[in-house]
mmCIF file of C-alpha atoms in Angstrom:
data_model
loop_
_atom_site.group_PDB
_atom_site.id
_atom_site.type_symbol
_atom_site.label_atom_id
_atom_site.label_comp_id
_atom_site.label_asym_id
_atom_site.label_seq_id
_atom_site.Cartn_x
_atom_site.Cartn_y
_atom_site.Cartn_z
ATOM 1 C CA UNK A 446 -6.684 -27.753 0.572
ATOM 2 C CA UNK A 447 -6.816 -28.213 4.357
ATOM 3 C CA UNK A 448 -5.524 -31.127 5.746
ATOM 4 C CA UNK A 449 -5.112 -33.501 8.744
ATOM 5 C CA UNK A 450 -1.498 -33.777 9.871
ATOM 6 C CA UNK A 451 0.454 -35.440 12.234
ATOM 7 C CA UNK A 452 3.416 -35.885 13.869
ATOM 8 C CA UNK A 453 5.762 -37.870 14.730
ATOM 9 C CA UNK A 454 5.479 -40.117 11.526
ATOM 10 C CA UNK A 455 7.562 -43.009 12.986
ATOM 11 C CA UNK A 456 7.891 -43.226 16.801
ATOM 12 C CA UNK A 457 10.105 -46.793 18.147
ATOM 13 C CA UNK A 458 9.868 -46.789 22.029
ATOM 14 C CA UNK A 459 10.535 -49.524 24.732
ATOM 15 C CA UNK A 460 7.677 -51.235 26.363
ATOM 16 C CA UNK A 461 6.525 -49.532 29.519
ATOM 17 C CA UNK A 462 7.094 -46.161 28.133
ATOM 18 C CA UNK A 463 4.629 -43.859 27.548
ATOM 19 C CA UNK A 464 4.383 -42.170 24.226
ATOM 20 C CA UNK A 465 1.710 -39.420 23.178
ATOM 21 C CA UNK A 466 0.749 -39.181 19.192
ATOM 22 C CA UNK A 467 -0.227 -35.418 18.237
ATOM 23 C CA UNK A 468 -2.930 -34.566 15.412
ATOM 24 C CA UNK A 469 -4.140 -31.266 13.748
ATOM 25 C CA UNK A 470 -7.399 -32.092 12.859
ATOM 26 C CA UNK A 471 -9.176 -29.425 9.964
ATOM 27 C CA UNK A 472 -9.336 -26.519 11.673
ATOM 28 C CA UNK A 473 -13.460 -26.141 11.303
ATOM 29 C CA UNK A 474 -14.017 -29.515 12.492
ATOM 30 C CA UNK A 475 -16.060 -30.718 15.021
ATOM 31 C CA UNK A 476 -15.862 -34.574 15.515
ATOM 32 C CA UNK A 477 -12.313 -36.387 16.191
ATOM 33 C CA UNK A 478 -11.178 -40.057 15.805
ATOM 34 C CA UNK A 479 -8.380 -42.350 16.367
ATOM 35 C CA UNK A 480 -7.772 -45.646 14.591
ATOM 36 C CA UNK A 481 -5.293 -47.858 14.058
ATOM 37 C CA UNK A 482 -3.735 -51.056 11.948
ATOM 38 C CA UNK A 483 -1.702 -53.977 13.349
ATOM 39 C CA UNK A 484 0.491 -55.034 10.490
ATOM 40 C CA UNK A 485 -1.684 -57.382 7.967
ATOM 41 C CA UNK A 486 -5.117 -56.426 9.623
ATOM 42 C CA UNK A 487 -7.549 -54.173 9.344
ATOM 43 C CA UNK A 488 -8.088 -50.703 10.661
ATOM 44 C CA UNK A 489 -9.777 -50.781 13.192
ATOM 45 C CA UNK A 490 -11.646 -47.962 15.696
ATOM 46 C CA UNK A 491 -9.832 -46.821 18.642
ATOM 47 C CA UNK A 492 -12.001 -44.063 19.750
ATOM 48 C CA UNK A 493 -14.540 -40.788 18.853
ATOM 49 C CA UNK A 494 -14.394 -37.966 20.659
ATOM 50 C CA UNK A 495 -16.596 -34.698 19.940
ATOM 51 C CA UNK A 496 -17.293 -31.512 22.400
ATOM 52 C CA UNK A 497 -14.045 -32.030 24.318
ATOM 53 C CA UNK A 498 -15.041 -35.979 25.386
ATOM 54 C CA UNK A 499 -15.007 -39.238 24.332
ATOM 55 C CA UNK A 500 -18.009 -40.035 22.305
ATOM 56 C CA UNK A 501 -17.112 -43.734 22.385
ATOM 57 C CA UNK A 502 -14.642 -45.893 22.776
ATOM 58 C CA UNK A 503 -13.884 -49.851 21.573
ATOM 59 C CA UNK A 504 -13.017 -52.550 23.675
ATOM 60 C CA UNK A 505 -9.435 -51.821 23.024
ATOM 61 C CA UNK A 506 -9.449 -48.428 24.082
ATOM 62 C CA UNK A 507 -8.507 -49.453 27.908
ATOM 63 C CA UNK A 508 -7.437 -47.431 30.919
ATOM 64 C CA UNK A 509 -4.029 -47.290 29.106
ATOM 65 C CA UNK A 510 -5.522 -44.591 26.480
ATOM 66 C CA UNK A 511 -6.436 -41.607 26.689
ATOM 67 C CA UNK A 512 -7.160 -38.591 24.089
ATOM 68 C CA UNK A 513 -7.189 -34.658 24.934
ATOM 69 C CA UNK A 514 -7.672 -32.104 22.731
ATOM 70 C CA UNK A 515 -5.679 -29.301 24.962
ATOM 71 C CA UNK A 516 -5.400 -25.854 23.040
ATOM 72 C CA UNK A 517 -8.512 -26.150 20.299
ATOM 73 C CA UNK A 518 -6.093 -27.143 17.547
ATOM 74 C CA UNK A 519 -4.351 -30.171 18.680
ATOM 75 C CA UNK A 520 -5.860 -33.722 19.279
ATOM 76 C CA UNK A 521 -3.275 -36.117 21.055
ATOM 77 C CA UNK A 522 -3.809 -40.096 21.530
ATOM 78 C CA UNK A 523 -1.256 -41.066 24.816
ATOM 79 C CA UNK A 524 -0.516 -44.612 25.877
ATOM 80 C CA UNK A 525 0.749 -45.136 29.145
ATOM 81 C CA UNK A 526 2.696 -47.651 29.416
ATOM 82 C CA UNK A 527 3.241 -49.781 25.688
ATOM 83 C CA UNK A 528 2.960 -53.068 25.119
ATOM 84 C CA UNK A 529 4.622 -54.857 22.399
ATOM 85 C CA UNK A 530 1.262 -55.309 20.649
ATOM 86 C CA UNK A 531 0.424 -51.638 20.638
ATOM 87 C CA UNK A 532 2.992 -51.926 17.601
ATOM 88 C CA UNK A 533 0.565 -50.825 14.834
ATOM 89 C CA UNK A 534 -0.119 -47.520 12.341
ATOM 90 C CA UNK A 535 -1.630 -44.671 14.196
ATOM 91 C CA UNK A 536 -4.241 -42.739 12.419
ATOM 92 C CA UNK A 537 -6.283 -39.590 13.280
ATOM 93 C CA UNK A 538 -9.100 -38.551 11.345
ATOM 94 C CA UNK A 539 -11.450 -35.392 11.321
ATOM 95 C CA UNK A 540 -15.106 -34.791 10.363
ATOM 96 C CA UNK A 541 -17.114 -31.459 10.429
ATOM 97 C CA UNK A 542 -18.480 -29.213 8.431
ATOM 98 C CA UNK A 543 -19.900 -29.394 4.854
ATOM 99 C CA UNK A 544 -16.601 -30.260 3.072
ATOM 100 C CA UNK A 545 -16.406 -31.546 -0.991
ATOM 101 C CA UNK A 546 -17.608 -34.871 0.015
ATOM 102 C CA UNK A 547 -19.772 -33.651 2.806
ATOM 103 C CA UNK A 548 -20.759 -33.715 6.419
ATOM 104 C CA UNK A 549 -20.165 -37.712 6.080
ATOM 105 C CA UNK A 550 -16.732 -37.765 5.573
ATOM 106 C CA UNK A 551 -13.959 -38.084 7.485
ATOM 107 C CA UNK A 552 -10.553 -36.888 6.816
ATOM 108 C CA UNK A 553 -6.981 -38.443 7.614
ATOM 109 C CA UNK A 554 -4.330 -37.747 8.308
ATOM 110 C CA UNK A 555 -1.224 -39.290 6.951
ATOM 111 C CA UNK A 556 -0.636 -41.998 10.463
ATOM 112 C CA UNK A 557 2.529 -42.761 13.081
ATOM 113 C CA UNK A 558 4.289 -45.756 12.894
ATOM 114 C CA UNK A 559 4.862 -46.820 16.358
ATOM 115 C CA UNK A 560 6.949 -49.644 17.191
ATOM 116 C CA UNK A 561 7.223 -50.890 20.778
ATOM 117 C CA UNK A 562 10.692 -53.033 21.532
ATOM 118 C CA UNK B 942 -22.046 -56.518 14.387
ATOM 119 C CA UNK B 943 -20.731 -55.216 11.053
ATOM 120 C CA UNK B 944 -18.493 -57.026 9.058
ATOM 121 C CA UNK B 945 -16.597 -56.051 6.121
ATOM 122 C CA UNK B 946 -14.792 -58.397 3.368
ATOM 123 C CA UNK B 947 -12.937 -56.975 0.397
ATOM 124 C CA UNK B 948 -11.943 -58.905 -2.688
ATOM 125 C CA UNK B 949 -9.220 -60.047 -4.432
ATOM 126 C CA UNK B 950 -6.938 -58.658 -1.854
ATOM 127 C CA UNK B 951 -4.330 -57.729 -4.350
ATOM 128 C CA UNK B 952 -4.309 -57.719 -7.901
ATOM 129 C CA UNK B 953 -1.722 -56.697 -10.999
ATOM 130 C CA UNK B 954 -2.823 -55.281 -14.135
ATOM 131 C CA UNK B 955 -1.302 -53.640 -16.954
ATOM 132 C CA UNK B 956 -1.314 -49.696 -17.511
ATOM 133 C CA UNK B 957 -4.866 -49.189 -19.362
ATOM 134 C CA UNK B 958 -6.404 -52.516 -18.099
ATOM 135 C CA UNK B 959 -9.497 -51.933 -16.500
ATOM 136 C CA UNK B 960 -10.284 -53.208 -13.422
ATOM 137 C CA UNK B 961 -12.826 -53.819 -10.424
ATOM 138 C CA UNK B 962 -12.880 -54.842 -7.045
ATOM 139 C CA UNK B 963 -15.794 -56.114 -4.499
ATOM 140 C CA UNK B 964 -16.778 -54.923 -1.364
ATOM 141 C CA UNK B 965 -19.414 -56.765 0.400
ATOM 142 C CA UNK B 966 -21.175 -57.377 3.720
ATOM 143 C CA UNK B 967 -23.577 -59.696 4.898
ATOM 144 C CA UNK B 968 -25.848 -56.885 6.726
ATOM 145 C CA UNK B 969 -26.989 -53.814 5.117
ATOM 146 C CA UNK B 970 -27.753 -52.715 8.631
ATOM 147 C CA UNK B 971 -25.337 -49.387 7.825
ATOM 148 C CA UNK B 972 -25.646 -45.536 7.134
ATOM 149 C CA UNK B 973 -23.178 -45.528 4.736
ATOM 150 C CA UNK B 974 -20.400 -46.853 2.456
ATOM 151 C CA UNK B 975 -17.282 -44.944 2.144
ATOM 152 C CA UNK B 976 -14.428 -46.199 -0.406
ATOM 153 C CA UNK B 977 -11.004 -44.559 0.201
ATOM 154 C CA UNK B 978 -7.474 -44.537 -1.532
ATOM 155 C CA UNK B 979 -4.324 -45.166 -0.007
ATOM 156 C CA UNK B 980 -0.979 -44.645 -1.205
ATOM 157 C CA UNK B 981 2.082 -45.871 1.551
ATOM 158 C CA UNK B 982 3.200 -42.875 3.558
ATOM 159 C CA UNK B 983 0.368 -40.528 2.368
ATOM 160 C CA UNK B 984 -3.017 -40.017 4.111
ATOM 161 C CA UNK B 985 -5.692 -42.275 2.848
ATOM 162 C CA UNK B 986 -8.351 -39.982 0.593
ATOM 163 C CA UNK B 987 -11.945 -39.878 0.847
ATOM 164 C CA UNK B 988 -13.119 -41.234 -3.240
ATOM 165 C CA UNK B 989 -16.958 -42.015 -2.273
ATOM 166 C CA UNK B 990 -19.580 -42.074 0.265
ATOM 167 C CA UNK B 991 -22.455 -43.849 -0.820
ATOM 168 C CA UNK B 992 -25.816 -43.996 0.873
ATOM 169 C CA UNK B 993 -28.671 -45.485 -1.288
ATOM 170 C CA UNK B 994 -28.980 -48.678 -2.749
ATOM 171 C CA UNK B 995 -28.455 -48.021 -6.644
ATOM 172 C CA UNK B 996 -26.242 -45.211 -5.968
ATOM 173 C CA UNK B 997 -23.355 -44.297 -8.760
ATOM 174 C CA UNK B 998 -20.240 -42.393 -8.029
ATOM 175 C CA UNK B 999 -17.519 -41.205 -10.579
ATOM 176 C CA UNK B 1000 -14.634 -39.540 -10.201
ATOM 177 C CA UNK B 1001 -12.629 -39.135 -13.392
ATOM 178 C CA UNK B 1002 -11.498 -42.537 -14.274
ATOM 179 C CA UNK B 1003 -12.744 -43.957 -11.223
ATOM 180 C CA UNK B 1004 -16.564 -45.353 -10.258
ATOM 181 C CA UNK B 1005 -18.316 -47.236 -7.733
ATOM 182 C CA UNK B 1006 -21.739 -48.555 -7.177
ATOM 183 C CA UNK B 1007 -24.023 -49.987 -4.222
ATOM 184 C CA UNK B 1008 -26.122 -52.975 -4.253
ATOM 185 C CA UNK B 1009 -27.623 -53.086 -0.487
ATOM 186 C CA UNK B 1010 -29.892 -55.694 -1.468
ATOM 187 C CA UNK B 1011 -27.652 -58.275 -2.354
ATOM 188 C CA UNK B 1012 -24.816 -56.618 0.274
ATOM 189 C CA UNK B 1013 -21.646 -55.345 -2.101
ATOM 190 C CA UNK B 1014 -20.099 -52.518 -3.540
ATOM 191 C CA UNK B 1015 -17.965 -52.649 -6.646
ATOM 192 C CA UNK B 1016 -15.110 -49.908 -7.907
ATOM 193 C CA UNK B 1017 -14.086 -49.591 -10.958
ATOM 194 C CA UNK B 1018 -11.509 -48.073 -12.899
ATOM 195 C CA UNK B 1019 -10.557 -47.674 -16.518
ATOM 196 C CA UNK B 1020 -7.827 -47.448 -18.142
ATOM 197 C CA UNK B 1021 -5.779 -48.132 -15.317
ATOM 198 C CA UNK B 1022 -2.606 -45.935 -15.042
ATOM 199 C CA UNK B 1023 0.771 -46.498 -12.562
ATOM 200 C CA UNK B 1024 -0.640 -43.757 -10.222
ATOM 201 C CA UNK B 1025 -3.525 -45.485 -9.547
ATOM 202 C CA UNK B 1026 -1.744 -47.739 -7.729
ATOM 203 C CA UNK B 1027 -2.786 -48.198 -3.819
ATOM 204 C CA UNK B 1028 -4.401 -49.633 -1.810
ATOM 205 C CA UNK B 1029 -8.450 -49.425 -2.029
ATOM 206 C CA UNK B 1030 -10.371 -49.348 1.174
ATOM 207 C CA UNK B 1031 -14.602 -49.898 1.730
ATOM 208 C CA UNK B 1032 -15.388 -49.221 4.974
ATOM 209 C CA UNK B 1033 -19.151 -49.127 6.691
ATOM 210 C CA UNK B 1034 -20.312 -46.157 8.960
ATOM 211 C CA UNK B 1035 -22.557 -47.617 11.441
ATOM 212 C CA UNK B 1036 -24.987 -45.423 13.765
ATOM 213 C CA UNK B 1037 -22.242 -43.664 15.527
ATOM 214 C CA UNK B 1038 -20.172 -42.806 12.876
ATOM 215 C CA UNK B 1039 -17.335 -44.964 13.473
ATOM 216 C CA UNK B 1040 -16.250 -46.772 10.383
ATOM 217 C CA UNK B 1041 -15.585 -50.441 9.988
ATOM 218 C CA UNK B 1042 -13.097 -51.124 7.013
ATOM 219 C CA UNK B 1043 -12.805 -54.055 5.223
ATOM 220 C CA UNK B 1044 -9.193 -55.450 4.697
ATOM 221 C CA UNK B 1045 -8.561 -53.650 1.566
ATOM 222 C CA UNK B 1046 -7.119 -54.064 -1.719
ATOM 223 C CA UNK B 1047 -3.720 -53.656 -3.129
ATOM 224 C CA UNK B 1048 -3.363 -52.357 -6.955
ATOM 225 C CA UNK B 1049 0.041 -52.493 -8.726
ATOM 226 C CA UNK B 1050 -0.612 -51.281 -12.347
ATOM 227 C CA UNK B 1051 2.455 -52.200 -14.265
ATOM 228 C CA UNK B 1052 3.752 -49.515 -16.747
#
């Protein structure tokens, strides 16, 4: 069964660095998204991105993100320059095409752990 | 703004127990209600997307219902076994498609 993945599953980095999270979104769809959970909240929306740009974006989605989808398969979330509370569970998801559960659904993938010293 | 609350946030039963859990929101100003399942380390997995007020899912052991009129969404599952243990997400799609997710909750069925 076809699959979101990504990679790396844990990534620890020192503040100020810049890190980039990779995702292979389900290879016949269309509509991308990041999101992400600080430890004991919710997950919450990062960003949407569909037709090679950002659909839209929350107010935490600053000028330190950014997302690309470079080569058609791969969907990347970078961060510039971390902060301590970018610390938090990475996760990409996927949406497309008539699937089991249909056009509504979207698909995750499995997450990255970052942790920012 | 869409807001999302999930109850009891965890709960322990014992294998075959059935159980439920709420999901509700104060606006039914949504497109849909999505309930997921996820187990640590693993992708969390589409269960339900629900749509209508009045709609019933089920999924082997698993079922869910929407009440938009009186704003919540119940899952249920019977005959609870260890691997159903994880933790349940509701989460809204609003007109964008973005989902809002409630906080979750955590199952630990006991052998």
């Amino acid at each position: 069964e076809p699959e979101v993945t990504q990679t790396p599953s844990h990534q620890v980095t020192q503040m100020g660095q810049e890190v980039i999270l990779r995702c292979v979104p389900i290879s016949n769809h269309l509509y991308f998204y990041w999101y992400r959970q600080i430890l004991g909240q919710k997950v919450e929306f990062l960003v949407s991105f569909y037709n090679n740009e950002i659909s839209e974006k929350s107010e935490i989605f600053d000028d330190q993100f950014s997302v690309e989808r470079p080569d058609g398969s791969n969907f990347t979330l970078k961060i510039r320059s971390t902060k301590l509370e970018d610390s938090a569970m990475y996760f990409c998801a996927s949406r497309g095409l008539a699937g089991e559960l249909g056009y509504e659904t979207q698909y995750f993938g499995p997450g990255t752990r970052l942790l920012v010293l | 703004i869409l807001n999302v609350e999930q109850s009891p946030q965890s709960l322990h039963v014992q294998e075959g127990d059935s159980t439920n859990f709420t999901c509700s929101f104060p606006s039914s100003n949504f497109y849909a209600l999505h309930w997921y399942r996820w187990e640590t380390a693993k992708s969390p997995e589409a269960l339900f997307v629900m749509t209508l007020n009045g709609d019933e899912k089920k999924k082997g052991r698993i079922s869910a219902t929407l009440n938009t009129k009186e704003g919540y969404s119940y899952l249920y599952i019977k005959g609870s076994q260890p691997e159903d243990s994880a933790t349940y997400l509701c989460a809204l799609r609003d007109s964008s498609y973005k989902l809002i997710f409630g906080s979750g909750t955590r199952l630990l069925v006991r052998p």
